[in-house]
Amino acid sequence: MITLFCLLLPVLAAVVASPLTRKFGHNSAWFLALAPACSFFYFASHLPEIANGEVVTGGYAWVPSLNLSFSWFIDGLSLTFALLITGIGTLIVLYAGGYMKGHPQQGRFFAFILLFMGSMLGVVVSDSFLMLFVYWELTSITSFLLIGFDHTREAARRSALQALVITGGGGLLLLAGLLFLWNISGITQLSLLIHGGDLVRESPFYLAALLLILGGCFTKSAQFPFHAWLPNAMEAPTPVSAYLHSATMVKAGVYLLMRLNPVLGQTPAWEILLPFFGGITLVVGTFLSLRQTDLKLMLAYTTMASLGLLVMLTGFDTQHAISAAVLYLVAHSLFKGALFMVAGIVDHEAGTRDVTRLGGLGSAMPITFGAALLAALSMGGLPLFFGFLAKEEIYYALAGGNPRAILFTAVAVVGNALMFAIAFAVALKPFLGKPVKTPKHAHEGPVLLWLGPVVLAGLGLLAGLFSSVAHRFISSPMASAIEDRPVQVTMSTVPHLGVPLLLSVVTVALGALVFWRLAQARMLMTKFIDALGPGPDRAFDAFIAGLVKFSGAVTRFVQPGRMDVYVTATFVLVAVTLLVPPIVYGELPALPAWPADVMLHEWVFLAIAAIGVVAVLTASNRLTAIVALGIQGFAVAVLFLLFGAPDLSFTQFMVETLSVVILALVMTRLRLMPSDHRPLLEKLGDGTVAVACGLGFMLLLLKATQGTFNNSLTEFFNAYSKVIAHGANVVNVIIVDFRGTDTLGEIAVVMITGLAILALIRIRSGSSTLKPRDNDPDAPEGEGA
Amino acid sequence: MNTLIFRTVAPFLTALMIVFSIFVLLRGHNEPGGGFIGGLIAASAFAIYGIAYGVAAVRRALWFHPLSIAGAGLMLSVVSGLISAFAGVPFMTGLWIYPKLFGVEVPLATVISFDIGVYLVVVGSITSIALALEEKDDA
């Protein structure tokens, strides 16, 4: 119960965010941060029991008949993520209070970011597949809202859409993958599935399920070649970049890979695909980050690289690799969140994020500088810091004798070295050197701004210093959950001699070299990347443009906008449906015998109907034709009456009357020629279709009446309509009682049709000045209409 | 269309047809009739009145927008269906009560209010279409 409340707390806070912000301005951040803070402390209170290997579960039945439940499952992996989400979330809300101060839509921003927090929390604690998927998609949607927050800018809108298309598309793959897992194992709960891995691995559908799930994870975690959306997402305000696009959301893919490691891991496919894509992403990410001069973009590409490293380690699947992934994931969330916030402060206070136009801010912003330095030391993987532990463990895990290990070690060394260079480029360049004139006169930001980076960067140091505590409560339980067996992480910050330390030294040396020659490295990289040609970002644009073109072509083909085409197509289809099956399957009805006992008055009404039809065909004037059609309909209605269907006949009378009235009214409105001017050939064609339809219906009815009539329904309704439904008119009882839900649907259709027709009549041709409104909710009323 | 005879007869005809439509609606449970037929009759009545006296007169006489009437009808039908949920029986189960009015037992049911909803939806939708079509291009 309390767990559920803590899961929903951010969402509840999102509801009150807007009114609170209207009342208290940016100070509402202090109230709103209480929501994630409470959740954080609640989750933290479970640390001891989770560390002892217990799990927290609970939930409610959702659709018991489909075995669906809203249930959560918190083990070491979920708990670490939950703590990161709520802990960093608290700091981000405070930071956003300072960063977005005075923004007219600050309340909306808080609401979005808290909604995201609730969704992300849901992803990591979900037990049932469906719940996981729903929350997964919610993070995509909230991410879309946050990237496009500054919706007046074209670039922000494009990036938001790109992120939604890529991660949403990946979400569909994930859904398919989860359905596969469900079909293979018959299990819909992660907590049960992780103990049934063998079943999945031995299934012939294993590879399909793996590829689909990887599709979901790789798009979410921005693995090459699906990475384009992540750097573009930097269009979002900096709190979003720090929170969603470095610390939490992009790690959802990594989370799922870790979660499913006991199920899908330990196979050749897993151990080839993950390190391969992860390694490429690591190298590409660091290379791309090197060419950037925008602080946020530099960080964004290193985030991509870090995600690649995490995927690579997860795929290595040894105990040390998993431990390394765990350590690096936690370290990365701390230092990258801090560095993003630092970049935001610099941007906020100095007015630019371009690293070449910044310098010497250290004396003006000492606290920010300090936080940046601490974070960079952790990112660079220097001793005493948590990042160092992570890097040591990475080398410990990768370093082995075989060629594969050497290859990936080399990849990791290059990646880490470049990340080292970028870390110090972000943390030192803006602050050291001689002061450069910046667009705004820079000074230290308010407490709301620097609190977040200071806490996160400080934690990076504390976790490194007191590594045994961190391992006991965070790293070991998390690694155990990923491996599905007890694992002890023991890496300490005291360097011990060996290959890993040597590799660390090489990394730092290489990184320092690149940092020293950063400008040259940047130029070299720019030349190199330009030589490679356009990347996936352009491909995405081409894909979307092609899609729009294709759907346009399809629409123009299917919907040419000519009524006669639609009507002809519809009736040709009707005729084909009615005529082809009986002819193909030889089910044509036998010719009926000539009726013997037809009364005179029945002949008369039949004759009237025939005269009506002839009159329709020969009428020189459309109005006459409509009235003649009505006569035909009336004659048929009388026949219904004669053969004992009063309700049907009654309705037919009214429908005929109203159709004549409405058709006549339509004619007067459309201002058609009074008579028909189709050329003979067209008349013949239309006539053929009409005759074919009529013939088809006739055959159908003959066939239906020639079969033996099953009157079990008749008997049922006759027997029960009075007893159960208290009505003697069986037809009406069926309509309003036995099949009442059908009727409800039908009257809803009648209502909607009425609305649609009214709208059609109101939009008159000639006065169609309706333009799609500029889709801007903040535009003043009446503008753009 | 607005000949003297037609204009004189139209109000009586309309009134009669509406009374008749309600009669048809209410008797529908045991004799031929029901909400759908009743609604069609009432809609034709309004169409006749509109042809004789113009759309503005019908709109004045109706008081509500025809689509509002249809919307209210749909709402009434849905609510009639939902009432059964409060009685702990499945959606759309007919519930009956037998109050005594002036000594006569009157059977009332959610089925009847459902049928009235059908009536209103049909009247509202068709009248709305017919009136919109009858309206001259005054804009």
mmCIF file of N, CA and C in Angstrom, chain A residues 569-613:
data_model
loop_
_atom_site.group_PDB
_atom_site.id
_atom_site.type_symbol
_atom_site.label_atom_id
_atom_site.label_comp_id
_atom_site.label_asym_id
_atom_site.label_seq_id
_atom_site.Cartn_x
_atom_site.Cartn_y
_atom_site.Cartn_z
ATOM 1 N N ALA A 569 -16.892 1.997 -56.668
ATOM 2 C CA ALA A 569 -16.030 1.012 -56.007
ATOM 3 C C ALA A 569 -16.823 0.218 -54.980
ATOM 4 N N THR A 570 -17.642 0.924 -54.183
ATOM 5 C CA THR A 570 -18.402 0.244 -53.142
ATOM 6 C C THR A 570 -19.339 -0.797 -53.740
ATOM 7 N N PHE A 571 -20.096 -0.384 -54.766
ATOM 8 C CA PHE A 571 -21.106 -1.311 -55.284
ATOM 9 C C PHE A 571 -20.501 -2.430 -56.097
ATOM 10 N N VAL A 572 -19.389 -2.159 -56.785
ATOM 11 C CA VAL A 572 -18.717 -3.255 -57.489
ATOM 12 C C VAL A 572 -18.296 -4.308 -56.471
ATOM 13 N N LEU A 573 -17.768 -3.836 -55.346
ATOM 14 C CA LEU A 573 -17.333 -4.776 -54.304
ATOM 15 C C LEU A 573 -18.526 -5.574 -53.771
ATOM 16 N N VAL A 574 -19.654 -4.871 -53.571
ATOM 17 C CA VAL A 574 -20.852 -5.564 -53.078
ATOM 18 C C VAL A 574 -21.259 -6.647 -54.068
ATOM 19 N N ALA A 575 -21.287 -6.284 -55.345
ATOM 20 C CA ALA A 575 -21.713 -7.242 -56.368
ATOM 21 C C ALA A 575 -20.772 -8.433 -56.405
ATOM 22 N N VAL A 576 -19.472 -8.155 -56.341
ATOM 23 C CA VAL A 576 -18.490 -9.255 -56.390
ATOM 24 C C VAL A 576 -18.679 -10.177 -55.200
ATOM 25 N N THR A 577 -18.855 -9.563 -53.998
ATOM 26 C CA THR A 577 -19.015 -10.381 -52.797
ATOM 27 C C THR A 577 -20.247 -11.266 -52.891
ATOM 28 N N LEU A 578 -21.308 -10.721 -53.500
ATOM 29 C CA LEU A 578 -22.548 -11.484 -53.546
ATOM 30 C C LEU A 578 -22.526 -12.543 -54.630
ATOM 31 N N LEU A 579 -21.867 -12.251 -55.737
ATOM 32 C CA LEU A 579 -21.987 -13.144 -56.898
ATOM 33 C C LEU A 579 -20.883 -14.176 -56.980
ATOM 34 N N VAL A 580 -19.666 -13.783 -56.639
ATOM 35 C CA VAL A 580 -18.539 -14.693 -56.889
ATOM 36 C C VAL A 580 -18.612 -15.966 -56.043
ATOM 37 N N PRO A 581 -18.795 -15.870 -54.710
ATOM 38 C CA PRO A 581 -18.771 -17.132 -53.935
ATOM 39 C C PRO A 581 -19.800 -18.152 -54.373
ATOM 40 N N PRO A 582 -21.092 -17.789 -54.599
ATOM 41 C CA PRO A 582 -22.040 -18.834 -55.016
ATOM 42 C C PRO A 582 -21.648 -19.475 -56.336
ATOM 43 N N ILE A 583 -21.098 -18.677 -57.271
ATOM 44 C CA ILE A 583 -20.750 -19.246 -58.573
ATOM 45 C C ILE A 583 -19.536 -20.160 -58.421
ATOM 46 N N VAL A 584 -18.510 -19.690 -57.662
ATOM 47 C CA VAL A 584 -17.285 -20.480 -57.522
ATOM 48 C C VAL A 584 -17.561 -21.786 -56.795
ATOM 49 N N TYR A 585 -18.370 -21.721 -55.731
ATOM 50 C CA TYR A 585 -18.604 -22.933 -54.937
ATOM 51 C C TYR A 585 -19.857 -23.688 -55.375
ATOM 52 N N GLY A 586 -20.458 -23.265 -56.486
ATOM 53 C CA GLY A 586 -21.636 -23.977 -56.988
ATOM 54 C C GLY A 586 -22.799 -23.964 -56.024
ATOM 55 N N GLU A 587 -23.016 -22.852 -55.359
ATOM 56 C CA GLU A 587 -24.080 -22.773 -54.350
ATOM 57 C C GLU A 587 -25.269 -21.971 -54.867
ATOM 58 N N LEU A 588 -25.442 -21.936 -56.172
ATOM 59 C CA LEU A 588 -26.550 -21.135 -56.712
ATOM 60 C C LEU A 588 -27.888 -21.745 -56.295
ATOM 61 N N PRO A 589 -28.872 -20.902 -56.001
ATOM 62 C CA PRO A 589 -30.172 -21.449 -55.576
ATOM 63 C C PRO A 589 -30.905 -22.083 -56.748
ATOM 64 N N ALA A 590 -31.785 -23.017 -56.426
ATOM 65 C CA ALA A 590 -32.631 -23.605 -57.474
ATOM 66 C C ALA A 590 -33.680 -22.581 -57.896
ATOM 67 N N LEU A 591 -34.089 -22.659 -59.141
ATOM 68 C CA LEU A 591 -35.115 -21.711 -59.596
ATOM 69 C C LEU A 591 -36.407 -21.969 -58.826
ATOM 70 N N PRO A 592 -37.029 -20.936 -58.295
ATOM 71 C CA PRO A 592 -38.246 -21.164 -57.512
ATOM 72 C C PRO A 592 -39.406 -21.513 -58.431
ATOM 73 N N ALA A 593 -40.304 -22.292 -57.883
ATOM 74 C CA ALA A 593 -41.503 -22.622 -58.666
ATOM 75 C C ALA A 593 -42.417 -21.396 -58.759
ATOM 76 N N TRP A 594 -43.220 -21.345 -59.797
ATOM 77 C CA TRP A 594 -44.129 -20.208 -59.966
ATOM 78 C C TRP A 594 -45.159 -20.239 -58.854
ATOM 79 N N PRO A 595 -45.332 -19.163 -58.102
ATOM 80 C CA PRO A 595 -46.252 -19.213 -56.953
ATOM 81 C C PRO A 595 -47.690 -19.398 -57.407
ATOM 82 N N ALA A 596 -48.404 -20.233 -56.724
ATOM 83 C CA ALA A 596 -49.752 -20.573 -57.176
ATOM 84 C C ALA A 596 -50.815 -19.687 -56.559
ATOM 85 N N ASP A 597 -50.715 -19.462 -55.236
ATOM 86 C CA ASP A 597 -51.857 -18.835 -54.562
ATOM 87 C C ASP A 597 -51.623 -17.358 -54.268
ATOM 88 N N VAL A 598 -51.179 -16.614 -55.283
ATOM 89 C CA VAL A 598 -50.990 -15.178 -55.061
ATOM 90 C C VAL A 598 -52.331 -14.484 -55.205
ATOM 91 N N MET A 599 -52.668 -13.659 -54.178
ATOM 92 C CA MET A 599 -53.954 -12.967 -54.207
ATOM 93 C C MET A 599 -53.878 -11.771 -55.145
ATOM 94 N N LEU A 600 -55.000 -11.273 -55.554
ATOM 95 C CA LEU A 600 -55.033 -10.156 -56.499
ATOM 96 C C LEU A 600 -54.366 -8.919 -55.927
ATOM 97 N N HIS A 601 -54.678 -8.579 -54.638
ATOM 98 C CA HIS A 601 -54.113 -7.343 -54.095
ATOM 99 C C HIS A 601 -52.595 -7.448 -53.959
ATOM 100 N N GLU A 602 -52.114 -8.649 -53.780
ATOM 101 C CA GLU A 602 -50.652 -8.798 -53.731
ATOM 102 C C GLU A 602 -50.043 -8.503 -55.097
ATOM 103 N N TRP A 603 -50.688 -8.991 -56.141
ATOM 104 C CA TRP A 603 -50.251 -8.665 -57.505
ATOM 105 C C TRP A 603 -50.235 -7.165 -57.708
ATOM 106 N N VAL A 604 -51.265 -6.505 -57.194
ATOM 107 C CA VAL A 604 -51.368 -5.043 -57.410
ATOM 108 C C VAL A 604 -50.165 -4.337 -56.789
ATOM 109 N N PHE A 605 -49.819 -4.722 -55.565
ATOM 110 C CA PHE A 605 -48.682 -4.017 -54.929
ATOM 111 C C PHE A 605 -47.361 -4.354 -55.608
ATOM 112 N N LEU A 606 -47.259 -5.596 -56.073
ATOM 113 C CA LEU A 606 -46.061 -5.935 -56.830
ATOM 114 C C LEU A 606 -45.961 -5.075 -58.084
ATOM 115 N N ALA A 607 -47.090 -4.882 -58.722
ATOM 116 C CA ALA A 607 -47.116 -4.070 -59.940
ATOM 117 C C ALA A 607 -46.738 -2.638 -59.625
ATOM 118 N N ILE A 608 -47.243 -2.126 -58.504
ATOM 119 C CA ILE A 608 -46.900 -0.745 -58.136
ATOM 120 C C ILE A 608 -45.394 -0.620 -57.937
ATOM 121 N N ALA A 609 -44.806 -1.611 -57.252
ATOM 122 C CA ALA A 609 -43.372 -1.566 -57.040
ATOM 123 C C ALA A 609 -42.637 -1.550 -58.373
ATOM 124 N N ALA A 610 -43.079 -2.407 -59.308
ATOM 125 C CA ALA A 610 -42.417 -2.466 -60.614
ATOM 126 C C ALA A 610 -42.573 -1.146 -61.346
ATOM 127 N N ILE A 611 -43.776 -0.582 -61.290
ATOM 128 C CA ILE A 611 -43.997 0.703 -61.962
ATOM 129 C C ILE A 611 -43.073 1.757 -61.367
ATOM 130 N N GLY A 612 -42.921 1.714 -60.042
ATOM 131 C CA GLY A 612 -42.017 2.681 -59.393
ATOM 132 C C GLY A 612 -40.615 2.585 -59.958
ATOM 133 N N VAL A 613 -40.133 1.353 -60.097
ATOM 134 C CA VAL A 613 -38.762 1.172 -60.602
ATOM 135 C C VAL A 613 -38.654 1.677 -62.034
#
